[in-house]
């Protein structure tokens, strides 16, 4: 968050109103997630946080002009919209990464996904046949929660990619170097003083995704080695770890 504040962005951190978070970063605003999305009692009590975040992200696109950024992103250069979209592929043969995301409020893909969230009679066609059959036998009020349990990323990357490709909006996705230049399996490069991530960052790079859940515990528990990408980034940004 500090990196985006440092680059002049307005940064808002959303959290549940009954569990507010103090980001301890000057310049970061806080807001209750319920201002954007109020989950049902069933979803709020039983859904996985990641699944709720995926649904929240879609409503954020509908109700605001914010660009979503996961908390493990670092700002590199100003974000530019491509006809209202900010997103990129996660690899040459991969999928569109929703860790950095902006789609227009009137996006057909967005409406398609929200329709499935709001109308339990709609069973996601991007889920496998067995899951769809199981959902069809369930009471309507249980279906949304069940979808997230069967496929955690049902309204994350899996659903987003299906919807964007169905509507043709995937054409607005930039190449991976824009928002996901370093693949998740190469997170060690952020800590390498030799070579590192320099070959992956280009003039088109807007952010880098650190993939926090893929960083080795050894690296998380130590200061970045002198001369590696993270060491240089920290020093240039003035951030105090």
PDB file of C-alpha atoms in Angstrom:
ATOM      1  CA  UNK A   1       0.000   0.000   0.000  1.00  0.00           C
ATOM      2  CA  UNK A   2       2.878   2.321   0.815  1.00  0.00           C
ATOM      3  CA  UNK A   3       4.175   1.931  -2.727  1.00  0.00           C
ATOM      4  CA  UNK A   4       0.905   3.192  -4.233  1.00  0.00           C
ATOM      5  CA  UNK A   5       0.603   6.072  -1.767  1.00  0.00           C
ATOM      6  CA  UNK A   6       4.216   6.952  -2.546  1.00  0.00           C
ATOM      7  CA  UNK A   7       3.318   7.155  -6.240  1.00  0.00           C
ATOM      8  CA  UNK A   8       0.432   9.528  -5.595  1.00  0.00           C
ATOM      9  CA  UNK A   9      -2.549   7.187  -5.701  1.00  0.00           C
ATOM     10  CA  UNK A  10      -5.574   7.459  -3.465  1.00  0.00           C
ATOM     11  CA  UNK A  11      -5.575   4.132  -1.612  1.00  0.00           C
ATOM     12  CA  UNK A  12      -8.590   2.719   0.221  1.00  0.00           C
ATOM     13  CA  UNK A  13      -8.428  -0.417   2.349  1.00  0.00           C
ATOM     14  CA  UNK A  14     -11.738  -2.220   2.838  1.00  0.00           C
ATOM     15  CA  UNK A  15     -12.475  -4.501   5.790  1.00  0.00           C
ATOM     16  CA  UNK A  16     -15.591  -5.744   7.633  1.00  0.00           C
ATOM     17  CA  UNK A  17     -17.077  -3.064   9.868  1.00  0.00           C
ATOM     18  CA  UNK A  18     -16.925  -5.394  12.882  1.00  0.00           C
ATOM     19  CA  UNK A  19     -13.249  -6.145  12.222  1.00  0.00           C
ATOM     20  CA  UNK A  20     -11.635  -2.854  11.172  1.00  0.00           C
ATOM     21  CA  UNK A  21      -7.985  -2.902  10.142  1.00  0.00           C
ATOM     22  CA  UNK A  22      -5.458  -0.194  10.921  1.00  0.00           C
ATOM     23  CA  UNK A  23      -3.065  -0.278   7.953  1.00  0.00           C
ATOM     24  CA  UNK A  24      -0.532   1.864   9.823  1.00  0.00           C
ATOM     25  CA  UNK A  25       0.373   3.477   6.510  1.00  0.00           C
ATOM     26  CA  UNK A  26       0.039   7.240   6.282  1.00  0.00           C
ATOM     27  CA  UNK A  27      -2.223   8.226   3.431  1.00  0.00           C
ATOM     28  CA  UNK A  28      -4.274   5.014   3.338  1.00  0.00           C
ATOM     29  CA  UNK A  29      -8.010   5.516   3.840  1.00  0.00           C
ATOM     30  CA  UNK A  30     -10.174   2.820   5.410  1.00  0.00           C
ATOM     31  CA  UNK A  31     -13.758   1.931   4.653  1.00  0.00           C
ATOM     32  CA  UNK A  32     -16.219  -0.790   5.628  1.00  0.00           C
ATOM     33  CA  UNK A  33     -16.673  -3.444   2.971  1.00  0.00           C
ATOM     34  CA  UNK A  34     -20.410  -3.303   3.659  1.00  0.00           C
ATOM     35  CA  UNK A  35     -20.481   0.056   1.862  1.00  0.00           C
ATOM     36  CA  UNK A  36     -19.908  -1.998  -1.287  1.00  0.00           C
ATOM     37  CA  UNK A  37     -21.203  -5.491  -0.585  1.00  0.00           C
ATOM     38  CA  UNK A  38     -23.236  -6.946   2.275  1.00  0.00           C
ATOM     39  CA  UNK A  39     -23.039 -10.745   2.217  1.00  0.00           C
ATOM     40  CA  UNK A  40     -26.006 -12.803   3.318  1.00  0.00           C
ATOM     41  CA  UNK A  41     -25.843 -14.198   6.826  1.00  0.00           C
ATOM     42  CA  UNK A  42     -25.063 -17.627   5.382  1.00  0.00           C
ATOM     43  CA  UNK A  43     -22.240 -16.308   3.206  1.00  0.00           C
ATOM     44  CA  UNK A  44     -20.838 -14.033   5.897  1.00  0.00           C
ATOM     45  CA  UNK A  45     -20.676 -16.852   8.417  1.00  0.00           C
ATOM     46  CA  UNK A  46     -19.532 -19.775   6.283  1.00  0.00           C
ATOM     47  CA  UNK A  47     -17.875 -18.571   3.066  1.00  0.00           C
ATOM     48  CA  UNK A  48     -14.090 -18.604   2.761  1.00  0.00           C
ATOM     49  CA  UNK A  49     -12.530 -15.114   2.944  1.00  0.00           C
ATOM     50  CA  UNK A  50     -11.026 -15.538  -0.526  1.00  0.00           C
ATOM     51  CA  UNK A  51     -14.440 -16.340  -1.995  1.00  0.00           C
ATOM     52  CA  UNK A  52     -15.999 -13.295  -0.313  1.00  0.00           C
ATOM     53  CA  UNK A  53     -13.157 -11.145  -1.635  1.00  0.00           C
ATOM     54  CA  UNK A  54     -13.826 -12.355  -5.178  1.00  0.00           C
ATOM     55  CA  UNK A  55     -17.512 -11.430  -4.915  1.00  0.00           C
ATOM     56  CA  UNK A  56     -16.659  -8.111  -3.247  1.00  0.00           C
ATOM     57  CA  UNK A  57     -14.239  -7.271  -6.069  1.00  0.00           C
ATOM     58  CA  UNK A  58     -17.018  -7.617  -8.647  1.00  0.00           C
ATOM     59  CA  UNK A  59     -19.331  -5.272  -6.742  1.00  0.00           C
ATOM     60  CA  UNK A  60     -16.444  -2.832  -6.348  1.00  0.00           C
ATOM     61  CA  UNK A  61     -16.220  -2.726 -10.154  1.00  0.00           C
ATOM     62  CA  UNK A  62     -19.963  -2.075 -10.412  1.00  0.00           C
ATOM     63  CA  UNK A  63     -20.258   0.611  -7.735  1.00  0.00           C
ATOM     64  CA  UNK A  64     -16.982   2.545  -7.947  1.00  0.00           C
ATOM     65  CA  UNK A  65     -14.253   3.576 -10.341  1.00  0.00           C
ATOM     66  CA  UNK A  66     -11.530   2.010  -8.195  1.00  0.00           C
ATOM     67  CA  UNK A  67      -8.853  -0.255  -9.614  1.00  0.00           C
ATOM     68  CA  UNK A  68      -8.542  -3.351  -7.433  1.00  0.00           C
ATOM     69  CA  UNK A  69      -5.058  -4.306  -6.252  1.00  0.00           C
ATOM     70  CA  UNK A  70      -4.205  -7.277  -4.072  1.00  0.00           C
ATOM     71  CA  UNK A  71      -2.230  -6.254  -0.992  1.00  0.00           C
ATOM     72  CA  UNK A  72       0.934  -7.970  -2.237  1.00  0.00           C
ATOM     73  CA  UNK A  73       1.391  -5.689  -5.253  1.00  0.00           C
ATOM     74  CA  UNK A  74       4.077  -3.040  -5.704  1.00  0.00           C
ATOM     75  CA  UNK A  75       3.555   0.049  -7.837  1.00  0.00           C
ATOM     76  CA  UNK A  76       6.102   0.492 -10.630  1.00  0.00           C
ATOM     77  CA  UNK A  77       4.631   3.049 -13.059  1.00  0.00           C
ATOM     78  CA  UNK A  78       1.283   4.858 -13.558  1.00  0.00           C
ATOM     79  CA  UNK A  79      -1.706   2.647 -14.292  1.00  0.00           C
ATOM     80  CA  UNK A  80      -3.396   3.371 -17.600  1.00  0.00           C
ATOM     81  CA  UNK A  81      -6.821   2.123 -18.634  1.00  0.00           C
ATOM     82  CA  UNK A  82      -7.458   0.482 -21.983  1.00  0.00           C
ATOM     83  CA  UNK A  83     -11.010   1.602 -22.832  1.00  0.00           C
ATOM     84  CA  UNK A  84     -11.876   1.321 -19.145  1.00  0.00           C
ATOM     85  CA  UNK A  85     -10.039  -1.947 -18.477  1.00  0.00           C
ATOM     86  CA  UNK A  86      -6.913  -2.664 -16.430  1.00  0.00           C
ATOM     87  CA  UNK A  87      -5.946  -6.341 -16.386  1.00  0.00           C
ATOM     88  CA  UNK A  88      -3.361  -8.663 -17.857  1.00  0.00           C
ATOM     89  CA  UNK A  89      -2.649 -12.269 -18.658  1.00  0.00           C
ATOM     90  CA  UNK A  90      -0.682 -14.228 -16.061  1.00  0.00           C
ATOM     91  CA  UNK A  91       1.396 -16.102 -18.631  1.00  0.00           C
ATOM     92  CA  UNK A  92       1.745 -16.835 -22.357  1.00  0.00           C
ATOM     93  CA  UNK A  93      -0.715 -19.735 -22.053  1.00  0.00           C
ATOM     94  CA  UNK A  94      -2.269 -18.737 -18.760  1.00  0.00           C
ATOM     95  CA  UNK A  95      -5.362 -16.873 -17.687  1.00  0.00           C
ATOM     96  CA  UNK A  96      -6.273 -13.294 -16.886  1.00  0.00           C
ATOM     97  CA  UNK A  97      -5.096 -12.457 -13.384  1.00  0.00           C
ATOM     98  CA  UNK A  98      -7.649 -10.716 -11.165  1.00  0.00           C
ATOM     99  CA  UNK A  99      -5.039  -9.554  -8.620  1.00  0.00           C
ATOM    100  CA  UNK A 100      -5.005  -6.255 -10.535  1.00  0.00           C
ATOM    101  CA  UNK A 101      -8.385  -5.506 -12.039  1.00  0.00           C
ATOM    102  CA  UNK A 102     -10.574  -2.808 -13.476  1.00  0.00           C
ATOM    103  CA  UNK A 103     -13.515  -3.394 -15.780  1.00  0.00           C
ATOM    104  CA  UNK A 104     -16.112  -0.755 -16.699  1.00  0.00           C
ATOM    105  CA  UNK A 105     -19.339  -0.574 -14.728  1.00  0.00           C
ATOM    106  CA  UNK A 106     -21.279  -1.456 -17.872  1.00  0.00           C
ATOM    107  CA  UNK A 107     -19.092  -4.457 -18.717  1.00  0.00           C
ATOM    108  CA  UNK A 108     -21.142  -7.347 -20.107  1.00  0.00           C
ATOM    109  CA  UNK A 109     -18.841  -9.825 -18.384  1.00  0.00           C
ATOM    110  CA  UNK A 110     -19.345  -8.075 -15.057  1.00  0.00           C
ATOM    111  CA  UNK A 111     -23.116  -8.115 -15.451  1.00  0.00           C
ATOM    112  CA  UNK A 112     -22.987 -11.791 -16.417  1.00  0.00           C
ATOM    113  CA  UNK A 113     -21.118 -12.705 -13.225  1.00  0.00           C
ATOM    114  CA  UNK A 114     -23.281 -10.540 -10.964  1.00  0.00           C
ATOM    115  CA  UNK A 115     -26.405 -12.100 -12.468  1.00  0.00           C
ATOM    116  CA  UNK A 116     -25.129 -15.505 -11.374  1.00  0.00           C
ATOM    117  CA  UNK A 117     -24.397 -14.222  -7.864  1.00  0.00           C
ATOM    118  CA  UNK A 118     -27.793 -12.552  -7.486  1.00  0.00           C
ATOM    119  CA  UNK A 119     -29.951 -15.193  -9.171  1.00  0.00           C
ATOM    120  CA  UNK A 120     -29.427 -18.644  -7.607  1.00  0.00           C
ATOM    121  CA  UNK A 121     -31.419 -20.257 -10.387  1.00  0.00           C
ATOM    122  CA  UNK A 122     -28.435 -19.624 -12.666  1.00  0.00           C
ATOM    123  CA  UNK A 123     -25.897 -22.424 -12.313  1.00  0.00           C
ATOM    124  CA  UNK A 124     -22.400 -21.450 -13.532  1.00  0.00           C
ATOM    125  CA  UNK A 125     -21.668 -23.201 -16.806  1.00  0.00           C
ATOM    126  CA  UNK A 126     -17.934 -22.887 -16.086  1.00  0.00           C
ATOM    127  CA  UNK A 127     -18.230 -25.410 -13.248  1.00  0.00           C
ATOM    128  CA  UNK A 128     -17.828 -29.090 -14.057  1.00  0.00           C
ATOM    129  CA  UNK A 129     -20.763 -31.325 -14.894  1.00  0.00           C
ATOM    130  CA  UNK A 130     -20.854 -33.141 -11.541  1.00  0.00           C
ATOM    131  CA  UNK A 131     -20.872 -29.884  -9.600  1.00  0.00           C
ATOM    132  CA  UNK A 132     -23.625 -28.449 -11.787  1.00  0.00           C
ATOM    133  CA  UNK A 133     -25.745 -31.551 -11.254  1.00  0.00           C
ATOM    134  CA  UNK A 134     -25.222 -31.383  -7.493  1.00  0.00           C
ATOM    135  CA  UNK A 135     -26.156 -27.703  -7.422  1.00  0.00           C
ATOM    136  CA  UNK A 136     -29.329 -28.378  -9.388  1.00  0.00           C
ATOM    137  CA  UNK A 137     -30.537 -30.646  -6.564  1.00  0.00           C
ATOM    138  CA  UNK A 138     -29.891 -28.043  -3.849  1.00  0.00           C
ATOM    139  CA  UNK A 139     -32.327 -25.497  -2.398  1.00  0.00           C
ATOM    140  CA  UNK A 140     -31.793 -22.110  -4.028  1.00  0.00           C
ATOM    141  CA  UNK A 141     -30.661 -20.417  -0.819  1.00  0.00           C
ATOM    142  CA  UNK A 142     -27.720 -22.807  -0.438  1.00  0.00           C
ATOM    143  CA  UNK A 143     -26.342 -22.627  -3.944  1.00  0.00           C
ATOM    144  CA  UNK A 144     -24.092 -19.570  -3.776  1.00  0.00           C
ATOM    145  CA  UNK A 145     -22.218 -20.801  -0.709  1.00  0.00           C
ATOM    146  CA  UNK A 146     -21.971 -24.286  -2.199  1.00  0.00           C
ATOM    147  CA  UNK A 147     -20.475 -22.924  -5.410  1.00  0.00           C
ATOM    148  CA  UNK A 148     -17.618 -21.349  -3.465  1.00  0.00           C
ATOM    149  CA  UNK A 149     -17.021 -24.546  -1.526  1.00  0.00           C
ATOM    150  CA  UNK A 150     -16.942 -26.672  -4.665  1.00  0.00           C
ATOM    151  CA  UNK A 151     -14.722 -24.240  -6.574  1.00  0.00           C
ATOM    152  CA  UNK A 152     -13.071 -21.572  -4.430  1.00  0.00           C
ATOM    153  CA  UNK A 153     -12.268 -19.365  -7.437  1.00  0.00           C
ATOM    154  CA  UNK A 154     -15.747 -19.692  -8.926  1.00  0.00           C
ATOM    155  CA  UNK A 155     -16.124 -15.877  -9.000  1.00  0.00           C
ATOM    156  CA  UNK A 156     -12.388 -15.276  -9.072  1.00  0.00           C
ATOM    157  CA  UNK A 157     -10.085 -16.172 -11.972  1.00  0.00           C
ATOM    158  CA  UNK A 158     -12.197 -19.101 -13.201  1.00  0.00           C
ATOM    159  CA  UNK A 159     -15.437 -17.186 -13.491  1.00  0.00           C
ATOM    160  CA  UNK A 160     -13.778 -13.968 -14.632  1.00  0.00           C
ATOM    161  CA  UNK A 161     -11.900 -15.663 -17.456  1.00  0.00           C
ATOM    162  CA  UNK A 162     -14.992 -17.518 -18.608  1.00  0.00           C
ATOM    163  CA  UNK A 163     -17.063 -14.330 -18.645  1.00  0.00           C
ATOM    164  CA  UNK A 164     -14.427 -12.164 -20.351  1.00  0.00           C
ATOM    165  CA  UNK A 165     -13.866 -14.727 -23.072  1.00  0.00           C
ATOM    166  CA  UNK A 166     -17.597 -15.335 -23.497  1.00  0.00           C
ATOM    167  CA  UNK A 167     -18.221 -11.624 -24.123  1.00  0.00           C
ATOM    168  CA  UNK A 168     -15.000 -10.996 -26.039  1.00  0.00           C
ATOM    169  CA  UNK A 169     -13.717  -8.559 -23.418  1.00  0.00           C
ATOM    170  CA  UNK A 170     -10.584 -10.639 -22.932  1.00  0.00           C
ATOM    171  CA  UNK A 171      -9.207  -8.677 -25.892  1.00  0.00           C
ATOM    172  CA  UNK A 172      -8.663  -5.748 -23.523  1.00  0.00           C
ATOM    173  CA  UNK A 173      -6.224  -7.716 -21.355  1.00  0.00           C
ATOM    174  CA  UNK A 174      -2.617  -6.556 -21.587  1.00  0.00           C
ATOM    175  CA  UNK A 175       0.316  -8.927 -21.825  1.00  0.00           C
ATOM    176  CA  UNK A 176       1.572 -10.380 -18.548  1.00  0.00           C
ATOM    177  CA  UNK A 177       4.407  -7.838 -18.285  1.00  0.00           C
ATOM    178  CA  UNK A 178       1.853  -5.136 -17.383  1.00  0.00           C
ATOM    179  CA  UNK A 179       0.381  -6.495 -14.136  1.00  0.00           C
ATOM    180  CA  UNK A 180       1.938  -9.911 -13.583  1.00  0.00           C
ATOM    181  CA  UNK A 181       5.456  -9.774 -15.038  1.00  0.00           C
ATOM    182  CA  UNK A 182       7.080 -12.346 -12.752  1.00  0.00           C
ATOM    183  CA  UNK A 183       5.320 -15.756 -12.656  1.00  0.00           C
ATOM    184  CA  UNK A 184       4.303 -17.118  -9.263  1.00  0.00           C
ATOM    185  CA  UNK A 185       6.775 -19.983  -9.480  1.00  0.00           C
ATOM    186  CA  UNK A 186       9.697 -17.526  -9.722  1.00  0.00           C
ATOM    187  CA  UNK A 187       9.101 -15.501  -6.551  1.00  0.00           C
ATOM    188  CA  UNK A 188      12.638 -16.323  -5.351  1.00  0.00           C
ATOM    189  CA  UNK A 189      13.877 -13.894  -8.001  1.00  0.00           C
ATOM    190  CA  UNK A 190      12.640 -10.970  -5.910  1.00  0.00           C
ATOM    191  CA  UNK A 191      15.309 -11.933  -3.368  1.00  0.00           C
ATOM    192  CA  UNK A 192      18.137 -12.663  -5.794  1.00  0.00           C
ATOM    193  CA  UNK A 193      20.974 -10.077  -5.890  1.00  0.00           C
ATOM    194  CA  UNK A 194      22.133 -11.543  -9.203  1.00  0.00           C
ATOM    195  CA  UNK A 195      19.889 -11.282 -12.206  1.00  0.00           C
ATOM    196  CA  UNK A 196      16.694 -11.071 -10.230  1.00  0.00           C
ATOM    197  CA  UNK A 197      13.570  -9.734 -11.906  1.00  0.00           C
ATOM    198  CA  UNK A 198      15.191  -7.093 -14.109  1.00  0.00           C
ATOM    199  CA  UNK A 199      14.653  -9.092 -17.337  1.00  0.00           C
ATOM    200  CA  UNK A 200      10.911  -9.301 -16.611  1.00  0.00           C
ATOM    201  CA  UNK A 201      10.217  -5.617 -15.981  1.00  0.00           C
ATOM    202  CA  UNK A 202       9.715  -3.471 -19.071  1.00  0.00           C
ATOM    203  CA  UNK A 203       8.353  -0.054 -19.992  1.00  0.00           C
ATOM    204  CA  UNK A 204       4.909  -1.683 -20.045  1.00  0.00           C
ATOM    205  CA  UNK A 205       5.108  -2.851 -16.412  1.00  0.00           C
ATOM    206  CA  UNK A 206       2.668  -1.075 -14.107  1.00  0.00           C
ATOM    207  CA  UNK A 207       2.936  -3.258 -11.000  1.00  0.00           C
ATOM    208  CA  UNK A 208       4.669  -6.396  -9.822  1.00  0.00           C
ATOM    209  CA  UNK A 209       2.806  -9.121  -7.985  1.00  0.00           C
ATOM    210  CA  UNK A 210       4.838 -10.635  -5.156  1.00  0.00           C
ATOM    211  CA  UNK A 211       2.555 -13.688  -4.750  1.00  0.00           C
ATOM    212  CA  UNK A 212       2.907 -13.602  -0.973  1.00  0.00           C
ATOM    213  CA  UNK A 213       1.526 -17.116  -0.515  1.00  0.00           C
ATOM    214  CA  UNK A 214       4.283 -18.482  -2.760  1.00  0.00           C
ATOM    215  CA  UNK A 215       7.212 -16.767  -1.002  1.00  0.00           C
ATOM    216  CA  UNK A 216       9.332 -19.191   0.965  1.00  0.00           C
ATOM    217  CA  UNK A 217       9.234 -18.888   4.753  1.00  0.00           C
ATOM    218  CA  UNK A 218      13.013 -18.483   4.736  1.00  0.00           C
ATOM    219  CA  UNK A 219      12.697 -15.281   2.698  1.00  0.00           C
ATOM    220  CA  UNK A 220       9.708 -13.949   4.633  1.00  0.00           C
ATOM    221  CA  UNK A 221      11.576 -14.132   7.924  1.00  0.00           C
ATOM    222  CA  UNK A 222      14.634 -12.176   6.773  1.00  0.00           C
ATOM    223  CA  UNK A 223      15.416  -8.778   5.366  1.00  0.00           C
ATOM    224  CA  UNK A 224      15.907  -8.893   1.587  1.00  0.00           C
ATOM    225  CA  UNK A 225      19.555  -9.454   0.612  1.00  0.00           C
ATOM    226  CA  UNK A 226      21.598  -6.385  -0.309  1.00  0.00           C
ATOM    227  CA  UNK A 227      21.181  -5.524  -3.967  1.00  0.00           C
ATOM    228  CA  UNK A 228      18.109  -7.637  -4.732  1.00  0.00           C
ATOM    229  CA  UNK A 229      14.974  -6.118  -6.273  1.00  0.00           C
ATOM    230  CA  UNK A 230      13.116  -5.754  -2.963  1.00  0.00           C
ATOM    231  CA  UNK A 231      16.136  -4.253  -1.217  1.00  0.00           C
ATOM    232  CA  UNK A 232      16.497  -1.642  -3.952  1.00  0.00           C
ATOM    233  CA  UNK A 233      12.758  -0.954  -4.049  1.00  0.00           C
ATOM    234  CA  UNK A 234      12.582  -0.396  -0.280  1.00  0.00           C
ATOM    235  CA  UNK A 235      15.516   2.010  -0.336  1.00  0.00           C
ATOM    236  CA  UNK A 236      14.200   3.992  -3.307  1.00  0.00           C
ATOM    237  CA  UNK A 237      10.686   4.295  -1.864  1.00  0.00           C
ATOM    238  CA  UNK A 238      11.803   5.351   1.599  1.00  0.00           C
ATOM    239  CA  UNK A 239       9.741   2.613   3.211  1.00  0.00           C
ATOM    240  CA  UNK A 240      10.765   1.664   6.756  1.00  0.00           C
ATOM    241  CA  UNK A 241      10.257  -2.118   7.264  1.00  0.00           C
TER     242      UNK A 241
END
